[in-house]
Short mmCIF file of C-alpha atoms and ligand atoms in Angstrom, two decimals:
data_model
loop_
_atom_site.label_atom_id
_atom_site.label_comp_id
_atom_site.label_asym_id
_atom_site.label_seq_id
_atom_site.Cartn_x
_atom_site.Cartn_y
_atom_site.Cartn_z
CA MET A 8 23.92 7.61 8.57
CA LYS A 9 20.69 8.02 6.31
CA HIS A 10 20.61 8.40 2.49
CA PHE A 11 18.16 10.40 0.58
CA ILE A 12 17.73 8.44 -2.70
CA ASN A 13 13.93 7.83 -3.11
CA LEU A 14 10.94 9.10 -1.03
CA LYS A 15 9.74 5.44 -1.11
CA ASN A 16 12.38 4.46 1.49
CA ILE A 17 11.84 7.44 3.78
CA SER A 18 8.97 7.30 6.46
CA SER A 19 6.20 9.78 6.39
CA LYS A 20 7.20 10.74 9.98
CA ASP A 21 10.82 11.61 8.78
CA LEU A 22 9.51 13.44 5.68
CA ARG A 23 7.14 15.56 7.99
CA LYS A 24 9.99 16.32 10.33
CA ILE A 25 12.24 17.68 7.48
CA LEU A 26 9.44 19.96 6.46
CA LYS A 27 8.92 21.15 10.06
CA ASP A 28 12.67 22.00 10.33
CA ALA A 29 12.70 23.77 7.10
CA LYS A 30 9.77 25.99 8.00
CA LYS A 31 11.39 26.92 11.27
CA ARG A 32 14.84 27.63 9.55
CA LYS A 33 13.28 29.62 6.75
CA ILE A 34 11.51 31.93 9.28
CA HIS A 35 14.80 32.30 11.32
CA ARG A 36 16.71 33.42 8.11
CA LYS A 37 14.47 36.48 7.46
CA LYS A 38 17.02 39.02 8.53
CA LEU A 39 20.25 37.13 7.20
CA SER A 40 21.95 37.65 3.94
CA THR A 41 22.62 34.88 1.40
CA LEU A 42 25.87 33.53 2.77
CA GLU A 43 25.32 34.23 6.53
CA VAL A 44 25.29 31.02 8.70
CA ASP A 45 22.42 29.79 10.54
CA LYS A 46 22.56 29.99 14.35
CA GLY A 47 24.64 27.21 15.81
CA ALA A 48 26.33 26.44 12.39
CA PRO A 49 25.03 22.85 12.59
CA LEU A 50 27.13 21.44 9.80
CA LYS A 51 30.35 23.43 10.56
CA GLY A 52 33.49 21.95 9.05
CA LYS A 53 31.43 19.40 6.91
CA LEU A 54 32.15 19.06 3.06
CA LEU A 55 29.34 18.07 0.58
CA VAL A 56 30.71 16.88 -2.63
CA GLN A 57 28.43 17.42 -5.58
CA MET A 58 28.73 15.49 -8.82
CA PHE A 59 26.56 16.10 -12.09
CA GLU A 60 26.34 13.62 -14.83
CA LYS A 61 24.00 16.15 -16.62
CA PRO A 62 23.24 19.87 -16.66
CA SER A 63 21.78 21.61 -13.55
CA LEU A 64 21.30 25.20 -12.36
CA ARG A 65 18.88 25.10 -9.44
CA THR A 66 20.06 21.88 -7.85
CA ARG A 67 23.71 22.84 -8.04
CA LEU A 68 22.97 26.38 -6.54
CA SER A 69 20.48 25.36 -4.02
CA PHE A 70 22.84 22.67 -2.37
CA TYR A 71 25.70 25.24 -2.41
CA LEU A 72 23.74 27.72 -0.40
CA ALA A 73 22.10 25.02 1.73
CA ILE A 74 25.49 23.70 2.91
CA LYS A 75 26.97 27.00 3.32
CA GLN A 76 24.24 28.32 5.30
CA LEU A 77 24.51 25.40 7.67
CA GLY A 78 28.16 26.28 8.16
CA GLY A 79 29.78 23.87 5.84
CA GLY A 80 31.34 23.74 2.22
CA THR A 81 30.96 22.35 -1.04
CA LEU A 82 32.83 21.31 -4.01
CA THR A 83 31.17 20.33 -7.52
CA LEU A 84 32.73 17.78 -9.70
CA ARG A 85 31.76 16.71 -13.28
CA SER A 86 31.97 12.96 -13.78
CA ASN A 87 33.86 13.38 -17.06
CA GLU A 88 36.71 15.16 -15.22
CA LEU A 89 37.26 12.18 -12.94
CA HIS A 90 39.19 9.13 -13.68
CA LEU A 91 35.84 7.21 -13.17
CA GLY A 92 34.24 8.90 -16.20
CA GLY A 93 37.21 7.82 -18.49
CA GLY A 94 36.91 4.16 -17.09
CA GLU A 95 40.45 4.44 -15.57
CA GLU A 96 39.21 3.99 -12.00
CA THR A 97 36.43 1.86 -10.44
CA LEU A 98 33.49 3.28 -8.89
CA GLY A 99 34.37 1.49 -5.57
CA ASP A 100 37.74 3.39 -5.49
CA THR A 101 36.19 6.62 -6.40
CA ALA A 102 33.69 6.14 -3.68
CA LYS A 103 36.27 5.35 -0.99
CA ILE A 104 38.07 8.56 -1.92
CA LEU A 105 34.91 10.61 -1.71
CA SER A 106 34.27 8.94 1.80
CA THR A 107 37.78 9.83 2.86
CA TYR A 108 37.87 13.55 1.78
CA GLY A 109 34.03 14.54 2.02
CA ASP A 110 31.25 14.06 4.55
CA GLY A 111 28.33 13.91 2.25
CA PHE A 112 27.72 13.14 -1.55
CA MET A 113 25.11 14.53 -3.77
CA LEU A 114 24.80 12.87 -7.27
CA ARG A 115 22.68 13.78 -10.25
CA SER A 116 23.05 10.62 -12.42
CA ASP A 117 21.75 9.32 -15.73
CA SER A 118 21.47 5.85 -14.14
CA ASP A 119 19.60 4.76 -11.06
CA LYS A 120 21.96 1.80 -10.77
CA ASN A 121 24.99 4.34 -10.60
CA ILE A 122 23.20 5.80 -7.44
CA GLU A 123 22.88 2.42 -5.81
CA ASN A 124 26.26 1.37 -6.64
CA PHE A 125 27.75 4.58 -4.96
CA ARG A 126 25.40 4.03 -1.88
CA ASP A 127 26.87 0.39 -1.65
CA TYR A 128 30.60 1.64 -1.68
CA LEU A 129 30.25 4.92 0.24
CA SER A 130 30.64 5.30 3.98
CA ILE A 131 29.01 8.82 3.84
CA PRO A 132 25.46 9.73 2.95
CA ILE A 133 24.18 10.10 -0.59
CA ILE A 134 21.63 12.32 -1.78
CA ASN A 135 19.81 11.69 -5.18
CA GLY A 136 19.86 15.11 -6.98
CA LEU A 137 17.73 13.75 -9.91
CA SER A 138 17.91 10.31 -11.60
CA PRO A 139 15.87 8.68 -14.64
CA SER A 140 13.34 7.39 -12.03
CA SER A 141 13.07 10.26 -9.48
CA HIS A 142 13.58 13.82 -8.28
CA PRO A 143 13.10 13.54 -4.64
CA THR A 144 14.63 16.71 -3.35
CA GLN A 145 12.43 18.72 -5.85
CA VAL A 146 9.38 17.22 -4.85
CA LEU A 147 9.79 17.27 -1.08
CA SER A 148 10.56 21.06 -1.56
CA ASP A 149 7.35 21.42 -3.67
CA ILE A 150 5.16 19.79 -0.86
CA PHE A 151 6.72 22.65 1.41
CA THR A 152 5.78 25.45 -1.29
CA VAL A 153 2.25 24.17 -1.49
CA GLU A 154 1.68 24.12 2.15
CA GLU A 155 3.40 27.59 2.61
CA ILE A 156 1.24 29.26 0.00
CA LYS A 157 -1.94 27.34 0.67
CA ARG A 158 -1.63 27.55 4.54
CA LYS A 159 -3.05 23.96 4.73
CA PRO A 160 -1.67 20.36 4.96
CA ILE A 161 -1.45 19.02 1.38
CA SER A 162 -3.88 16.15 2.39
CA LYS A 163 -6.63 18.90 2.27
CA LEU A 164 -5.88 19.90 -1.26
CA ASN A 165 -6.65 18.71 -4.72
CA ILE A 166 -3.22 18.42 -6.66
CA SER A 167 -3.06 17.89 -10.54
CA TRP A 168 -0.16 16.93 -12.75
CA ILE A 169 -0.60 17.66 -16.40
CA GLY A 170 2.14 16.26 -18.51
CA ASP A 171 4.84 13.67 -19.05
CA SER A 172 5.04 10.55 -16.71
CA ASN A 173 8.68 11.41 -15.83
CA ASN A 174 11.05 11.38 -12.79
CA VAL A 175 9.32 14.26 -11.18
CA LEU A 176 5.93 12.76 -11.35
CA ASN A 177 7.16 9.36 -10.01
CA SER A 178 8.36 11.30 -6.92
CA LEU A 179 5.10 13.12 -6.77
CA ILE A 180 3.23 9.85 -6.86
CA ILE A 181 5.16 8.58 -4.00
CA ALA A 182 4.73 11.85 -2.21
CA ALA A 183 0.80 11.37 -2.68
CA VAL A 184 1.06 8.15 -0.82
CA LYS A 185 3.34 9.37 2.07
CA PHE A 186 1.35 12.58 2.68
CA ASN A 187 -1.97 11.22 1.66
CA PHE A 188 -3.04 13.73 -0.93
CA LYS A 189 -5.36 13.58 -3.88
CA LEU A 190 -3.44 13.52 -7.08
CA ASN A 191 -5.05 13.63 -10.48
CA ILE A 192 -2.76 12.90 -13.29
CA GLY A 193 -3.44 14.17 -16.98
CA CYS A 194 -1.26 12.39 -19.65
CA PRO A 195 -1.52 10.89 -23.08
CA LYS A 196 -2.44 7.31 -23.13
CA ASN A 197 0.89 6.21 -24.42
CA TYR A 198 2.70 8.28 -21.84
CA MET A 199 1.29 6.68 -18.75
CA PRO A 200 3.18 6.17 -15.62
CA LYS A 201 5.34 3.08 -15.72
CA LYS A 202 4.20 -0.42 -14.46
CA LYS A 203 7.08 -0.43 -11.72
CA ILE A 204 5.63 2.85 -10.08
CA LEU A 205 1.84 1.80 -10.63
CA ASP A 206 2.51 -1.69 -9.01
CA TRP A 207 4.14 0.15 -5.80
CA VAL A 208 0.91 2.29 -5.76
CA LYS A 209 -1.30 -0.64 -5.92
CA ASN A 210 0.43 -2.05 -2.76
CA HIS A 211 -0.26 1.21 -0.79
CA LYS A 212 -3.40 3.19 0.09
CA SER A 213 -3.67 6.18 -2.21
CA LYS A 214 -5.95 8.89 -3.72
CA ILE A 215 -4.35 8.84 -7.16
CA LYS A 216 -6.46 9.01 -10.44
CA ILE A 217 -5.07 8.99 -13.95
CA PHE A 218 -6.92 10.53 -16.87
CA ASN A 219 -6.07 10.83 -20.52
CA ASP A 220 -7.92 14.10 -20.67
CA ALA A 221 -6.39 17.26 -19.27
CA LYS A 222 -9.74 18.89 -18.56
CA LYS A 223 -10.74 16.00 -16.41
CA ALA A 224 -7.57 16.00 -14.40
CA ILE A 225 -7.68 19.65 -13.71
CA ILE A 226 -11.31 20.11 -12.43
CA ASN A 227 -11.25 21.80 -8.97
CA ALA A 228 -7.56 21.77 -8.70
CA ASP A 229 -5.98 23.73 -5.93
CA VAL A 230 -2.32 23.09 -7.36
CA VAL A 231 -1.49 22.41 -10.98
CA PHE A 232 1.97 20.97 -11.57
CA SER A 233 3.79 20.36 -14.91
CA ASP A 234 7.12 19.73 -16.37
CA LYS A 235 9.02 19.60 -19.71
CA VAL A 236 7.67 17.07 -22.22
CA ILE A 237 11.09 16.15 -23.13
CA SER A 238 13.46 15.43 -20.03
CA LEU A 239 17.06 15.85 -19.96
CA ASN A 240 18.61 12.80 -22.23
CA ASP A 241 15.03 11.60 -23.04
CA LYS A 242 15.75 9.34 -25.91
CA VAL A 243 12.87 9.88 -27.99
CA ASN A 244 11.66 11.12 -31.28
CA LYS A 245 11.24 14.66 -29.89
CA LYS A 246 8.94 16.00 -32.64
CA LYS A 247 6.71 13.08 -32.37
CA LYS A 248 6.58 13.10 -28.43
CA LEU A 249 5.75 16.85 -28.55
CA SER A 250 2.87 16.54 -30.99
CA GLN A 251 1.31 13.71 -28.76
CA PHE A 252 1.21 16.43 -25.94
CA LYS A 253 -0.52 19.02 -27.78
CA ASN A 254 -3.86 18.50 -25.92
CA PHE A 255 -1.89 18.70 -22.52
CA LYS A 256 -0.61 22.16 -22.89
CA ILE A 257 -1.05 24.44 -19.72
CA THR A 258 -3.15 27.30 -21.22
CA SER A 259 -5.27 29.95 -19.52
CA LYS A 260 -8.31 28.15 -21.14
CA LEU A 261 -7.48 25.02 -19.66
CA MET A 262 -6.79 26.67 -16.14
CA LYS A 263 -10.36 27.81 -15.98
CA PHE A 264 -11.30 24.38 -14.90
CA ALA A 265 -9.13 24.76 -11.88
CA LYS A 266 -10.18 26.47 -8.80
CA LYS A 267 -10.14 30.31 -9.09
CA ASP A 268 -7.17 30.48 -6.67
CA TYR A 269 -5.17 27.65 -8.03
CA ILE A 270 -1.45 27.88 -8.06
CA PHE A 271 0.84 26.66 -10.91
CA LEU A 272 4.21 24.93 -10.01
CA HIS A 273 6.84 23.84 -12.54
CA CYS A 274 10.57 22.61 -11.24
CA LEU A 275 12.06 24.45 -14.29
CA PRO A 276 13.58 24.51 -16.93
CA ARG A 277 10.49 24.80 -18.90
CA GLY A 278 9.79 24.00 -22.52
CA SER A 279 6.66 24.77 -24.60
CA GLU A 280 4.29 23.00 -22.31
CA VAL A 281 3.12 26.15 -20.67
CA GLU A 282 1.71 29.12 -22.06
CA GLU A 283 3.50 32.35 -20.97
CA LYS A 284 0.29 33.85 -19.98
CA VAL A 285 -0.09 31.14 -17.21
CA PHE A 286 3.73 30.85 -16.46
CA PHE A 287 3.93 34.67 -15.69
CA SER A 288 0.31 35.04 -14.06
CA LYS A 289 -0.19 35.86 -10.49
CA ASN A 290 -1.18 32.16 -10.05
CA SER A 291 2.27 31.14 -10.96
CA LYS A 292 4.55 30.62 -8.08
CA VAL A 293 7.45 28.96 -9.73
CA TRP A 294 10.23 31.49 -8.55
CA GLN A 295 9.22 30.90 -4.73
CA GLN A 296 9.17 27.26 -5.67
CA ALA A 297 12.76 27.36 -6.74
CA LEU A 298 14.12 29.21 -3.92
CA ASN A 299 12.53 26.97 -1.42
CA ARG A 300 14.79 24.22 -2.53
CA VAL A 301 17.50 25.76 -0.40
CA HIS A 302 15.36 25.75 2.74
CA VAL A 303 14.21 22.10 2.41
CA GLN A 304 17.46 20.82 1.25
CA LYS A 305 19.10 22.25 4.43
CA SER A 306 16.91 20.05 6.36
CA ILE A 307 17.49 17.15 4.09
CA LEU A 308 21.24 17.48 4.78
CA LEU A 309 20.54 17.71 8.54
CA TYR A 310 18.51 14.51 8.18
CA CYS A 311 21.34 12.81 6.39
CA PHE A 312 24.02 13.85 8.84
CA GLY A 313 21.74 12.83 11.79
CA LYS A 314 21.44 16.38 13.02
CA LEU A 315 17.64 17.05 12.46
CA ARG A 316 16.11 18.58 15.66
N1 CP B 6 14.48 21.72 -11.06
C1 CP B 6 15.86 21.46 -11.25
O1 CP B 6 16.20 20.40 -10.62
O2 CP B 6 16.57 22.41 -11.84
P1 CP B 6 18.07 21.96 -12.37
O3 CP B 6 18.14 20.96 -13.45
O4 CP B 6 18.44 23.20 -12.88
O5 CP B 6 18.83 21.63 -11.15
N1 NVA B 7 11.89 15.93 -15.82
C1 NVA B 7 13.01 16.80 -15.88
C2 NVA B 7 13.37 17.50 -14.67
C3 NVA B 7 14.48 18.72 -14.64
C4 NVA B 7 14.73 19.34 -13.42
C5 NVA B 7 14.25 16.19 -16.46
O1 NVA B 7 14.57 14.92 -16.01
O2 NVA B 7 14.83 16.66 -17.30
#
């Protein structure tokens, strides 16, 4: 049984294997409609329980389709509808029940500790569907999208991130180490990546640079990533934070510093960090990016269920 909680704990070899499987499966689905099952129905009879402690559109739908296309089924729970949410049942007992009824558990949580606690009590695999510190399914899928569009291994490309040092960036930083790619980060001085992640990077070989200047971070970029300045449940003075990012907005003027054929990616939902002119430009591949979550998460599920070919 394998969990998918943080890219840190998964080997580069396994991550590459997941992407390879996703590529094959995506090609084989070309003639199939949304709910048709992949040949061999590798997860036939399996139930994935999904639980969301905060909102989600893409993660919820993509895991629904992912398990369905593999021949299994899913049930979505809201934590506030369980006894656990009201404090009337322990996490341990809840986890035991989830393990009895279900075969896998996908959790979007407001607490990294919660995900770890569930992992300790569950006897089925757990997948992190976004936590305060990481968004690993998103970022692995984004690597897939980059390589699909650029038709090159990501290690041969210049990747830039302009924006907040949040959960998505943390996972991108770990991916930069795991897949050995150049990552230039552009963020304001007081919104630098946290010490914990920088310490992890220090102990690994990496090609990561941090600039407090968006232009410097974007020069020669093949891929430009961004995300909302205010994340879900970000407990900050929103007005103040937004004003501190005014020089880090993705504008067509800024994009002139990237390569001519750069692509723009954003996990969505978006805020005001990206100009519509860029967001709706031909360089923006955000819809393809969103749909690829289904393909990559299918291979993540197979990895967790020990069924990766
Ligand atoms: N990108 C992403 O995880 O979107 P949702 O919050 O809608 O799931
Ligand atoms: N950083 C964002 C990602 C949303 C998918 C958040 O945590 O809200």
